[in-house]
Coordinates of N, CA and C in Angstrom, one line a residue:
X1 N 39.3 -22.2 22.5 CA 38.7 -21.1 23.4 C 37.2 -21.4 23.5
X2 N 36.8 -21.2 24.7 CA 35.3 -21.5 25.2 C 34.6 -20.3 24.8
X3 N 33.3 -20.6 24.3 CA 32.4 -19.6 24.1 C 31.7 -19.0 25.2
X4 N 31.4 -17.7 25.3 CA 30.5 -17.2 26.4 C 29.1 -17.6 26.2
X5 N 28.5 -18.1 27.3 CA 27.2 -18.5 27.4 C 26.2 -17.2 27.1
X6 N 25.5 -17.2 26.2 CA 24.5 -16.0 26.0 C 23.3 -16.3 26.6
X7 N 22.9 -15.5 27.6 CA 21.6 -15.7 28.5 C 20.6 -15.0 27.7
X8 N 19.3 -15.8 27.5 CA 18.3 -15.2 27.0 C 17.2 -14.8 28.0
X9 N 17.0 -13.4 27.8 CA 16.3 -12.7 28.9 C 15.0 -12.0 28.2
X10 N 13.8 -12.3 28.6 CA 12.6 -11.7 28.1 C 12.3 -10.4 28.8
X11 N 11.9 -9.4 28.2 CA 11.5 -8.2 28.7 C 10.0 -7.9 28.4
X12 N 9.2 -7.9 29.5 CA 7.8 -7.7 29.3 C 7.5 -6.4 30.0
X13 N 8.1 -5.3 29.3 CA 7.9 -4.0 30.0 C 7.5 -3.0 28.9
X14 N 6.5 -2.2 29.1 CA 5.9 -1.3 28.2 C 7.0 -0.1 27.9
X15 N 6.9 0.4 26.7 CA 7.8 1.5 26.3 C 7.0 2.7 26.0
X16 N 5.6 2.7 26.2 CA 4.7 3.8 26.1 C 4.8 4.8 27.1
X17 N 5.4 4.5 28.2 CA 5.5 5.3 29.3 C 7.1 5.7 29.7
X18 N 7.3 6.9 30.3 CA 8.7 7.2 30.5 C 9.3 6.2 31.5
X19 N 8.5 5.8 32.5 CA 9.1 4.9 33.6 C 9.5 3.6 32.9
X20 N 8.7 3.0 32.0 CA 9.1 1.8 31.4 C 10.3 1.9 30.5
X21 N 10.3 3.1 29.7 CA 11.4 3.4 28.8 C 12.8 3.6 29.6
X22 N 12.6 4.2 30.9 CA 13.8 4.2 31.7 C 14.3 3.0 32.1
X23 N 13.5 2.1 32.3 CA 13.8 0.7 32.8 C 14.5 0.1 31.7
X24 N 13.9 0.1 30.5 CA 14.5 -0.5 29.2 C 15.9 0.1 28.9
X25 N 16.2 1.4 29.1 CA 17.4 1.9 28.9 C 18.4 1.5 29.9
X26 N 18.0 1.3 31.2 CA 19.0 0.8 32.3 C 19.2 -0.7 31.9
X27 N 18.3 -1.4 31.5 CA 18.5 -2.9 31.3 C 19.4 -3.0 29.9
X28 N 19.2 -2.2 29.0 CA 20.1 -2.2 27.8 C 21.5 -1.8 28.1
X29 N 21.8 -0.9 29.0 CA 23.1 -0.4 29.4 C 23.8 -1.5 30.2
X30 N 23.1 -2.3 31.0 CA 23.7 -3.4 31.7 C 24.0 -4.5 30.8
X31 N 23.1 -4.7 29.9 CA 23.3 -5.8 29.0 C 24.6 -5.6 28.0
X32 N 24.6 -4.4 27.7 CA 25.8 -4.0 26.9 C 27.2 -4.2 27.6
X33 N 27.1 -3.8 28.9 CA 28.2 -3.9 29.8 C 28.6 -5.3 30.0
X34 N 27.7 -6.2 30.3 CA 27.9 -7.6 30.5 C 28.3 -8.4 29.4
X35 N 27.7 -8.0 28.3 CA 28.1 -8.6 26.9 C 27.6 -10.0 26.6
X36 N 26.8 -10.6 27.5 CA 26.4 -12.0 27.4 C 24.8 -12.2 27.6
X37 N 24.1 -11.1 27.5 CA 22.6 -11.1 27.4 C 22.1 -10.8 26.1
X38 N 21.1 -11.8 25.7 CA 20.3 -11.5 24.5 C 18.9 -11.1 24.9
X39 N 18.4 -10.0 24.5 CA 17.2 -9.5 25.1 C 16.0 -9.6 24.1
X40 N 15.0 -10.2 24.6 CA 13.9 -10.4 23.7 C 12.6 -9.5 24.4
X41 N 12.3 -8.5 23.6 CA 11.3 -7.5 24.0 C 10.2 -7.3 23.0
X42 N 9.1 -7.3 23.6 CA 7.9 -7.1 22.7 C 7.2 -5.9 23.2
X43 N 6.8 -4.9 22.2 CA 6.0 -3.7 22.6 C 4.6 -4.2 23.2
X44 N 4.3 -3.7 24.3 CA 2.9 -4.1 24.9 C 2.5 -2.9 25.8
X45 N 1.2 -3.1 26.1 CA 0.5 -2.1 27.1 C 0.9 -2.6 28.4
X46 N 0.9 -1.6 29.4 CA 1.2 -2.1 30.7 C 0.2 -3.1 31.3
X47 N -1.0 -2.9 30.8 CA -2.0 -3.8 31.3 C -2.2 -5.2 30.6
X48 N -1.3 -5.4 29.6 CA -1.3 -6.6 28.8 C -1.1 -7.8 29.5
X49 N -1.8 -9.0 29.1 CA -1.5 -10.3 29.6 C -0.3 -10.9 28.8
X50 N 0.3 -12.1 29.3 CA 1.4 -12.6 28.8 C 1.3 -12.8 27.1
X51 N 2.3 -12.6 26.2 CA 2.2 -12.9 25.0 C 2.1 -14.4 24.6
X52 N 1.4 -14.8 23.5 CA 1.3 -16.2 23.3 C 2.7 -17.0 23.2
X53 N 3.7 -16.3 22.8 CA 5.1 -17.1 22.6 C 5.7 -17.5 23.9
X54 N 5.2 -16.8 25.0 CA 5.8 -16.9 26.3 C 5.8 -18.4 26.8
X55 N 4.7 -19.1 26.7 CA 4.5 -20.3 27.4 C 5.4 -21.3 26.8
X56 N 5.8 -21.2 25.6 CA 6.7 -22.3 25.0 C 8.2 -21.8 24.9
X57 N 8.4 -20.6 25.5 CA 9.7 -20.0 25.4 C 10.8 -20.7 26.3
X58 N 11.9 -20.9 26.0 CA 12.9 -21.5 26.9 C 14.1 -20.6 27.0
X59 N 13.9 -19.7 27.8 CA 15.1 -18.8 28.1 C 15.5 -18.9 29.4
X60 N 16.4 -17.9 29.9 CA 17.0 -18.0 31.2 C 16.5 -17.1 32.3
X61 N 15.7 -16.2 31.9 CA 15.0 -15.3 32.9 C 14.1 -14.3 32.3
X62 N 13.3 -13.6 33.2 CA 12.3 -12.6 32.8 C 12.3 -11.4 33.7
X63 N 12.2 -10.2 33.0 CA 12.0 -9.0 33.7 C 10.7 -8.5 33.1
X64 N 9.7 -8.2 34.1 CA 8.4 -8.0 33.7 C 7.9 -6.7 34.6
X65 N 6.8 -6.1 34.1 CA 6.0 -5.2 34.8 C 4.6 -5.9 34.8
X66 N 4.2 -6.6 35.8 CA 3.0 -7.4 35.9 C 2.0 -6.5 36.4
X67 N 0.8 -6.2 35.6 CA -0.4 -5.5 36.1 C -1.6 -6.5 36.1
X68 N -1.4 -7.6 35.7 CA -2.6 -8.7 35.7 C -2.3 -9.8 36.4
X69 N -3.3 -10.5 37.1 CA -3.0 -11.8 37.6 C -2.7 -12.8 36.5
X70 N -3.2 -12.6 35.3 CA -2.8 -13.7 34.3 C -1.3 -13.6 34.0
X71 N -0.8 -12.3 34.0 CA 0.7 -12.1 33.7 C 1.4 -12.9 34.8
X72 N 1.1 -12.6 36.0 CA 1.7 -13.2 37.2 C 1.8 -14.8 37.0
X73 N 0.6 -15.3 36.7 CA 0.6 -16.8 36.7 C 1.3 -17.3 35.6
X74 N 1.4 -16.6 34.5 CA 2.1 -17.1 33.3 C 3.7 -17.0 33.6
X75 N 4.1 -16.0 34.4 CA 5.5 -16.0 34.8 C 5.8 -17.1 35.8
X76 N 5.0 -17.3 36.7 CA 5.2 -18.4 37.6 C 5.3 -19.7 36.9
X77 N 4.3 -19.9 35.9 CA 4.4 -21.3 35.3 C 5.8 -21.5 34.4
X78 N 6.4 -20.4 34.1 CA 7.6 -20.7 33.4 C 8.7 -21.4 34.3
X79 N 8.7 -21.2 35.6 CA 9.6 -21.8 36.4 C 11.1 -21.3 36.3
X80 N 11.2 -20.1 35.8 CA 12.5 -19.3 35.4 C 12.6 -18.2 36.5
X81 N 13.8 -17.8 36.7 CA 14.2 -16.7 37.5 C 13.5 -15.4 36.9
X82 N 12.8 -14.7 37.8 CA 12.0 -13.6 37.3 C 12.0 -12.4 38.5
X83 N 12.0 -11.2 37.8 CA 11.9 -10.0 38.8 C 10.7 -9.1 38.2
X84 N 9.9 -8.8 39.1 CA 8.8 -8.0 38.7 C 9.0 -6.5 39.1
X85 N 9.1 -5.7 38.1 CA 9.4 -4.2 38.2 C 8.2 -3.4 38.5
X86 N 6.9 -3.9 38.6 CA 5.7 -3.3 38.9 C 5.5 -3.5 40.4
X87 N 5.9 -4.7 41.0 CA 5.7 -4.9 42.3 C 4.5 -4.8 43.0
X88 N 3.4 -5.4 42.4 CA 2.0 -5.1 42.9 C 1.3 -6.5 42.9
X89 N 0.8 -6.9 41.8 CA 0.0 -8.1 41.7 C 0.8 -9.3 42.3
X90 N 2.1 -9.3 42.0 CA 3.0 -10.5 42.4 C 3.6 -10.4 43.7
X91 N 3.1 -9.6 44.5 CA 3.7 -9.3 45.9 C 3.7 -10.7 46.6
X92 N 4.9 -11.2 47.2 CA 4.8 -12.3 47.9 C 5.2 -13.6 47.1
X93 N 5.0 -13.5 45.8 CA 5.3 -14.6 44.8 C 6.4 -14.5 43.9
X94 N 6.7 -13.3 43.4 CA 7.8 -13.0 42.6 C 8.6 -11.9 43.1
X95 N 9.9 -12.1 43.3 CA 10.8 -11.1 43.7 C 10.7 -9.7 43.0
X96 N 10.7 -8.6 43.5 CA 10.6 -7.4 42.8 C 11.2 -6.2 43.5
X97 N 11.1 -5.0 42.7 CA 11.5 -3.8 43.4 C 10.6 -2.7 42.7
X98 N 10.5 -1.5 43.3 CA 9.8 -0.4 42.9 C 10.3 0.9 43.3
X99 N 9.8 1.9 42.8 CA 10.3 3.2 43.2 C 10.2 3.5 44.6
X100 N 11.3 4.1 45.1 CA 11.4 4.6 46.5 C 10.5 5.7 46.9
X101 N 9.2 5.5 47.5 CA 8.4 6.5 47.7 C 9.0 7.6 48.7
X102 N 9.8 7.1 49.6 CA 10.5 8.1 50.6 C 11.3 9.2 49.8
X103 N 12.2 8.6 48.8 CA 13.0 9.6 48.0 C 12.2 10.5 47.2
X104 N 11.2 10.0 46.5 CA 10.2 10.7 45.6 C 9.6 11.8 46.3
X105 N 9.0 11.5 47.5 CA 8.3 12.5 48.3 C 9.2 13.6 48.8
X106 N 10.3 13.2 49.3 CA 11.2 14.2 49.9 C 11.8 15.2 48.8
X107 N 12.1 14.6 47.7 CA 12.6 15.5 46.7 C 11.6 16.6 46.2
X108 N 10.3 16.1 46.2 CA 9.1 17.0 45.8 C 8.9 18.0 46.8
X109 N 8.8 17.6 48.1 CA 8.5 18.6 49.2 C 9.6 19.5 49.4
X110 N 10.9 19.0 49.4 CA 12.0 20.0 49.6 C 12.1 21.0 48.5
X111 N 11.7 20.5 47.2 CA 11.7 21.4 46.1 C 10.6 22.5 46.4
X112 N 9.4 22.1 46.9 CA 8.3 23.2 47.0 C 8.7 24.2 48.3
X113 N 9.4 23.6 49.4 CA 9.7 24.4 50.5 C 10.9 25.4 50.1
X114 N 11.8 24.9 49.2 CA 12.8 25.7 48.8 C 12.3 27.0 48.1
X115 N 11.1 26.9 47.5 CA 10.5 28.0 46.8 C 9.5 28.6 47.6
X116 N 9.4 28.5 48.9 CA 8.7 29.3 49.8 C 7.3 28.9 50.2
X117 N 6.9 27.6 49.7 CA 5.6 27.2 49.9 C 5.6 26.4 51.4
X118 N 4.5 26.8 52.2 CA 4.4 26.2 53.6 C 3.0 25.6 53.7
X119 N 2.2 25.4 52.6 CA 1.1 24.8 52.6 C 1.2 23.6 51.4
X120 N 0.7 22.3 51.9 CA 1.0 21.3 51.0 C -0.2 20.5 50.7
X121 N -0.2 20.0 49.5 CA -1.4 19.1 49.1 C -0.8 17.9 48.4
X122 N -1.7 16.9 48.3 CA -1.3 15.7 47.4 C -2.7 15.4 46.7
X123 N -2.4 15.0 45.3 CA -3.5 14.7 44.5 C -3.2 13.3 43.9
X124 N -4.1 12.3 44.1 CA -3.8 10.9 43.6 C -5.0 10.3 43.2
X125 N -4.8 8.9 43.0 CA -5.8 8.0 42.5 C -6.4 7.1 43.7
X126 N -7.6 7.1 44.0 CA -8.0 6.1 45.0 C -7.9 4.8 44.5
X127 N -7.3 3.9 45.3 CA -7.2 2.4 44.9 C -6.0 2.1 44.2
X128 N -5.1 3.0 43.9 CA -3.8 2.7 43.1 C -2.7 2.6 44.2
X129 N -2.0 1.5 44.3 CA -1.1 1.3 45.3 C 0.0 2.2 45.4
X130 N 0.6 2.6 44.3 CA 1.7 3.6 44.3 C 1.2 5.0 44.8
X131 N 0.0 5.4 44.4 CA -0.6 6.6 44.9 C -0.7 6.6 46.5
X132 N -1.2 5.4 47.0 CA -1.4 5.4 48.5 C -0.1 5.3 49.1
X133 N 0.9 4.8 48.6 CA 2.2 4.8 49.3 C 2.7 6.2 49.2
X134 N 2.7 6.9 48.2 CA 3.3 8.2 48.2 C 2.5 9.2 49.1
X135 N 1.3 9.0 49.1 CA 0.4 9.8 50.1 C 0.8 9.6 51.5
X136 N 1.0 8.4 51.9 CA 1.3 7.9 53.3 C 2.6 8.5 53.7
X137 N 3.6 8.5 52.7 CA 4.9 9.0 53.0 C 4.9 10.5 53.0
X138 N 4.1 11.1 52.1 CA 4.0 12.6 52.2 C 3.5 13.0 53.5
X139 N 2.4 12.5 54.1 CA 1.8 12.9 55.4 C 2.9 12.8 56.4
X140 N 3.6 11.7 56.4 CA 4.6 11.5 57.5 C 5.6 12.5 57.3
X141 N 6.2 12.7 56.1 CA 7.2 13.7 56.0 C 6.9 15.2 56.3
X142 N 5.7 15.5 55.7 CA 5.3 16.9 56.0 C 5.0 17.2 57.4
X143 N 4.3 16.3 58.1 CA 4.1 16.4 59.5 C 5.3 16.5 60.3
X144 N 6.4 15.7 60.0 CA 7.6 15.9 60.6 C 8.3 17.3 60.5
X145 N 7.8 18.0 59.5 CA 8.4 19.3 59.3 C 7.6 20.4 60.0
X146 N 6.5 20.0 60.6 CA 5.6 20.8 61.3 C 4.3 21.4 60.5
X147 N 4.0 20.7 59.3 CA 2.9 21.1 58.5 C 2.0 20.0 58.4
X148 N 0.7 20.3 57.7 CA -0.2 19.3 57.3 C -0.4 19.1 55.8
X149 N -1.1 18.1 55.4 CA -1.3 17.8 54.1 C -2.7 17.7 53.7
X150 N -3.3 18.4 52.8 CA -4.6 18.2 52.4 C -4.6 17.3 51.2
X151 N -5.3 16.3 51.0 CA -5.3 15.3 50.0 C -6.6 15.2 49.4
X152 N -6.5 14.8 48.0 CA -7.6 14.4 47.3 C -7.3 13.4 46.3
X153 N -8.2 12.3 46.4 CA -8.0 11.1 45.5 C -9.2 10.8 44.8
X154 N -9.2 10.8 43.4 CA -10.3 10.3 42.8 C -10.9 9.1 43.3
X155 N -12.2 8.9 43.4 CA -12.7 7.5 43.7 C -12.4 6.5 42.7
X156 N -11.9 5.3 43.2 CA -11.8 4.2 42.3 C -11.7 2.9 43.1
X157 N -11.9 1.7 42.5 CA -11.9 0.4 43.2 C -10.6 0.1 43.7
X158 N -10.5 -0.6 44.9 CA -9.2 -1.0 45.5 C -8.5 -1.8 44.5
X159 N -7.1 -1.6 44.4 CA -6.1 -2.3 43.6 C -6.6 -2.3 42.0
X160 N -7.0 -1.0 41.6 CA -7.4 -0.8 40.3 C -6.1 -0.8 39.4
X161 N -6.3 -1.1 38.1 CA -5.1 -0.9 37.2 C -4.7 0.4 37.1
X162 N -3.5 0.7 36.5 CA -2.9 1.9 36.2 C -3.9 2.7 35.2
X163 N -4.3 2.1 34.2 CA -5.2 2.7 33.2 C -6.5 2.9 33.8
X164 N -7.0 2.0 34.6 CA -8.3 2.2 35.3 C -8.3 3.5 36.3
X165 N -7.2 3.6 37.1 CA -7.1 4.7 37.9 C -7.0 6.0 37.1
X166 N -6.3 6.0 36.1 CA -6.1 7.4 35.2 C -7.5 7.7 34.4
X167 N -8.3 6.7 34.0 CA -9.5 7.0 33.6 C -10.5 7.5 34.6
X168 N -10.4 7.0 35.8 CA -11.3 7.5 37.0 C -10.9 9.0 37.1
X169 N -9.7 9.4 37.1 CA -9.4 10.7 37.3 C -9.9 11.7 36.1
X170 N -9.8 11.1 34.8 CA -10.4 11.9 33.9 C -11.9 12.1 33.9
X171 N -12.6 11.2 34.6 CA -14.0 11.2 34.6 C -14.4 12.0 36.0
X172 N -13.5 12.5 36.7 CA -13.8 13.1 38.0 C -13.2 14.5 38.1
X173 N -13.2 15.3 37.0 CA -12.8 16.6 36.8 C -13.5 17.6 37.6
X174 N -14.8 17.3 37.8 CA -15.7 18.3 38.7 C -15.3 18.1 40.1
X175 N -15.1 16.8 40.6 CA -14.7 16.6 42.0 C -13.5 17.3 42.2
X176 N -12.5 17.2 41.3 CA -11.1 17.7 41.5 C -11.2 19.3 41.5
X177 N -12.0 19.8 40.7 CA -12.2 21.3 40.6 C -12.7 21.8 42.0
X178 N -13.8 21.1 42.5 CA -14.3 21.4 43.8 C -13.4 21.5 44.9
X179 N -12.3 20.5 44.9 CA -11.4 20.4 45.9 C -10.3 21.6 45.6
X180 N -10.0 21.9 44.5 CA -9.1 22.9 44.3 C -9.6 24.2 44.8
X181 N -10.9 24.6 44.5 CA -11.4 25.8 44.9 C -11.7 25.9 46.3
X182 N -11.6 24.8 47.0 CA -11.7 24.7 48.6 C -10.3 25.2 49.2
X183 N -9.3 25.0 48.5 CA -7.9 25.2 49.1 C -7.5 26.6 49.4
X184 N -6.7 26.9 50.5 CA -6.1 28.1 50.8 C -4.8 28.2 49.9
X185 N -4.7 29.3 49.2 CA -3.4 29.4 48.3 C -2.6 30.5 49.0
X186 N -1.3 30.4 48.5 CA -0.7 29.6 47.5 C -0.4 28.2 48.3
X187 N -0.2 27.2 47.5 CA -0.1 25.8 48.0 C 0.7 25.0 46.9
X188 N 1.5 24.1 47.5 CA 2.3 23.3 46.7 C 1.8 21.9 46.7
X189 N 1.4 21.2 45.5 CA 0.7 20.0 45.4 C 1.7 18.9 44.6
X190 N 1.8 17.8 45.3 CA 2.4 16.8 44.6 C 1.4 15.8 44.0
X191 N 1.6 15.4 42.8 CA 0.5 14.6 42.1 C 1.3 13.2 42.1
X192 N 0.5 12.1 42.2 CA 1.1 10.8 42.3 C 1.8 10.4 41.1
X193 N 1.4 10.9 39.9 CA 2.2 10.7 38.8 C 2.0 11.9 37.8
X194 N 2.6 11.7 36.4 CA 2.5 12.8 35.6 C 1.2 12.9 35.0
X195 N 0.5 11.8 34.8 CA -0.8 11.8 34.2 C -1.7 12.6 35.3
X196 N -1.6 12.3 36.5 CA -2.5 12.9 37.5 C -2.1 14.4 37.6
X197 N -0.9 14.7 37.5 CA -0.4 16.2 37.5 C -0.9 16.9 36.4
X198 N -0.9 16.3 35.1 CA -1.6 16.9 34.0 C -3.1 17.2 34.1
X199 N -3.9 16.2 34.8 CA -5.3 16.4 35.1 C -5.4 17.6 36.1
X200 N -4.5 17.6 37.1 CA -4.6 18.7 38.1 C -4.2 20.1 37.4
X201 N -3.3 20.2 36.5 CA -3.0 21.5 35.9 C -4.2 22.0 35.1
X202 N -4.8 21.0 34.4 CA -5.9 21.4 33.6 C -7.1 21.9 34.4
X203 N -7.3 21.2 35.5 CA -8.4 21.6 36.6 C -8.1 23.0 37.1
X204 N -6.8 23.3 37.3 CA -6.5 24.6 37.8 C -6.9 25.7 36.7
X205 N -6.7 25.4 35.5 CA -7.0 26.4 34.5 C -8.4 26.5 34.4
X206 N -9.2 25.5 34.5 CA -10.7 25.5 34.5 C -11.3 26.2 35.7
X207 N -10.6 26.2 36.7 CA -11.0 26.9 38.0 C -10.5 28.2 38.2
X208 N -9.8 28.8 37.1 CA -9.2 30.1 37.1 C -8.1 30.3 38.3
X209 N -7.5 29.2 38.6 CA -6.3 29.2 39.5 C -5.1 29.3 38.7
X210 N -4.0 30.1 39.0 CA -2.8 30.3 38.3 C -1.7 29.3 38.8
X211 N -1.1 28.6 37.8 CA 0.0 27.7 38.1 C 1.2 28.4 37.6
X212 N 2.3 28.5 38.5 CA 2.3 28.0 39.9 C 2.0 29.0 41.0
X213 N 1.5 30.1 40.6 CA 1.4 31.2 41.6 C 0.3 30.8 42.7
X214 N -0.8 30.3 42.4 CA -1.6 29.9 43.3 C -1.5 28.4 43.7
X215 N -1.3 27.6 42.7 CA -1.0 26.1 42.8 C 0.2 25.7 42.1
X216 N 1.2 25.3 43.0 CA 2.4 24.7 42.3 C 2.5 23.2 42.3
X217 N 2.6 22.8 41.1 CA 2.2 21.3 40.8 C 3.5 20.6 40.5
X218 N 3.8 19.4 41.2 CA 4.9 18.5 40.9 C 4.4 17.2 40.6
X219 N 5.0 16.6 39.5 CA 4.5 15.2 39.2 C 5.5 14.3 39.5
X220 N 5.4 13.0 39.0 CA 6.3 12.0 39.2 C 6.4 11.1 37.9
X221 N 7.7 10.9 37.5 CA 8.1 10.1 36.3 C 8.9 10.9 35.3
X222 N 8.7 12.2 35.3 CA 9.4 13.0 34.4 C 9.1 12.7 32.9
X223 N 8.0 12.3 32.5 CA 7.6 11.9 31.2 C 7.9 13.0 30.1
X224 N 8.8 12.6 29.2 CA 9.3 13.6 28.2 C 8.1 13.9 27.2
X225 N 7.0 13.2 27.2 CA 5.9 13.7 26.4 C 4.9 14.4 27.2
X226 N 4.5 13.9 28.4 CA 3.4 14.5 29.2 C 3.8 15.8 29.7
X227 N 5.0 16.0 30.2 CA 5.5 17.3 30.8 C 5.4 18.5 29.9
X228 N 5.9 18.4 28.7 CA 5.8 19.6 27.8 C 4.3 19.9 27.4
X229 N 3.4 18.9 27.6 CA 2.0 19.1 27.1 C 1.3 20.0 28.3
X230 N 1.8 20.2 29.3 CA 1.2 21.0 30.4 C 1.6 22.3 30.2
X231 N 0.7 23.3 30.7 CA 0.9 24.8 30.7 C 0.9 25.4 32.1
X232 N 2.0 25.7 32.5 CA 3.4 25.7 32.2 C 3.9 24.3 32.0
X233 N 5.1 24.0 31.4 CA 5.6 22.7 31.4 C 5.7 22.3 32.8
X234 N 5.4 21.0 33.0 CA 5.4 20.3 34.3 C 6.7 20.0 34.9
X235 N 6.9 20.5 36.3 CA 8.1 20.0 36.9 C 7.8 18.6 37.5
X236 N 8.7 17.8 37.5 CA 8.5 16.3 37.8 C 9.6 15.7 38.3
X237 N 9.4 14.7 39.3 CA 10.5 13.9 39.9 C 10.8 12.7 39.0
X238 N 12.1 12.5 38.6 CA 12.6 11.5 37.7 C 12.9 10.3 38.6
X239 N 12.2 9.2 38.7 CA 12.6 8.1 39.5 C 14.0 7.7 39.3

């Protein structure tokens, strides 16, 4: 009887965020179904460079969320099949896929419309590629419905890291509060992710705006830690 070849697959995916954990659960389910994958996973931050063991590792393939150019180079140097599940720094060099901005935006906007909102806003991070994609799609979709979008993005360098964008948002609470107090209410606002949504909800409280009566907030990622930390608990799109 021939033995099944066990494929060695490295997982360079953070488990500190709901999105990464969701990817890991999906990969685990696939591996269990196939029965011939051996998974090598190391806990890491999303902005981490390649772990030291990777350069000498002799496996069959890599699934990665690459936030740094060093990580991209390390994956390329392996010469192994690889998929980038962040789909940013490696664009054009490593095959990858990312969340569908069209589906995310339409789910959020339709949810707000179903609840009677006819004014729409977007709150994101300047320089973050996923935020810019979601804003562009929201503008397109909302305008096709006959409405406009008012948007606010915290200032940040182009192509900033995820952590860098989120820190810029934490440092820009005054700017966010000024934007909120300039809005006509009631308004439904899509935040680019749950971290941004939490920052938005906190700014609403500081500006004496009621959530959701004045400002209805929808996040993205449905993070099971962040959503319950918001008051009220955050409504969020699960990718």
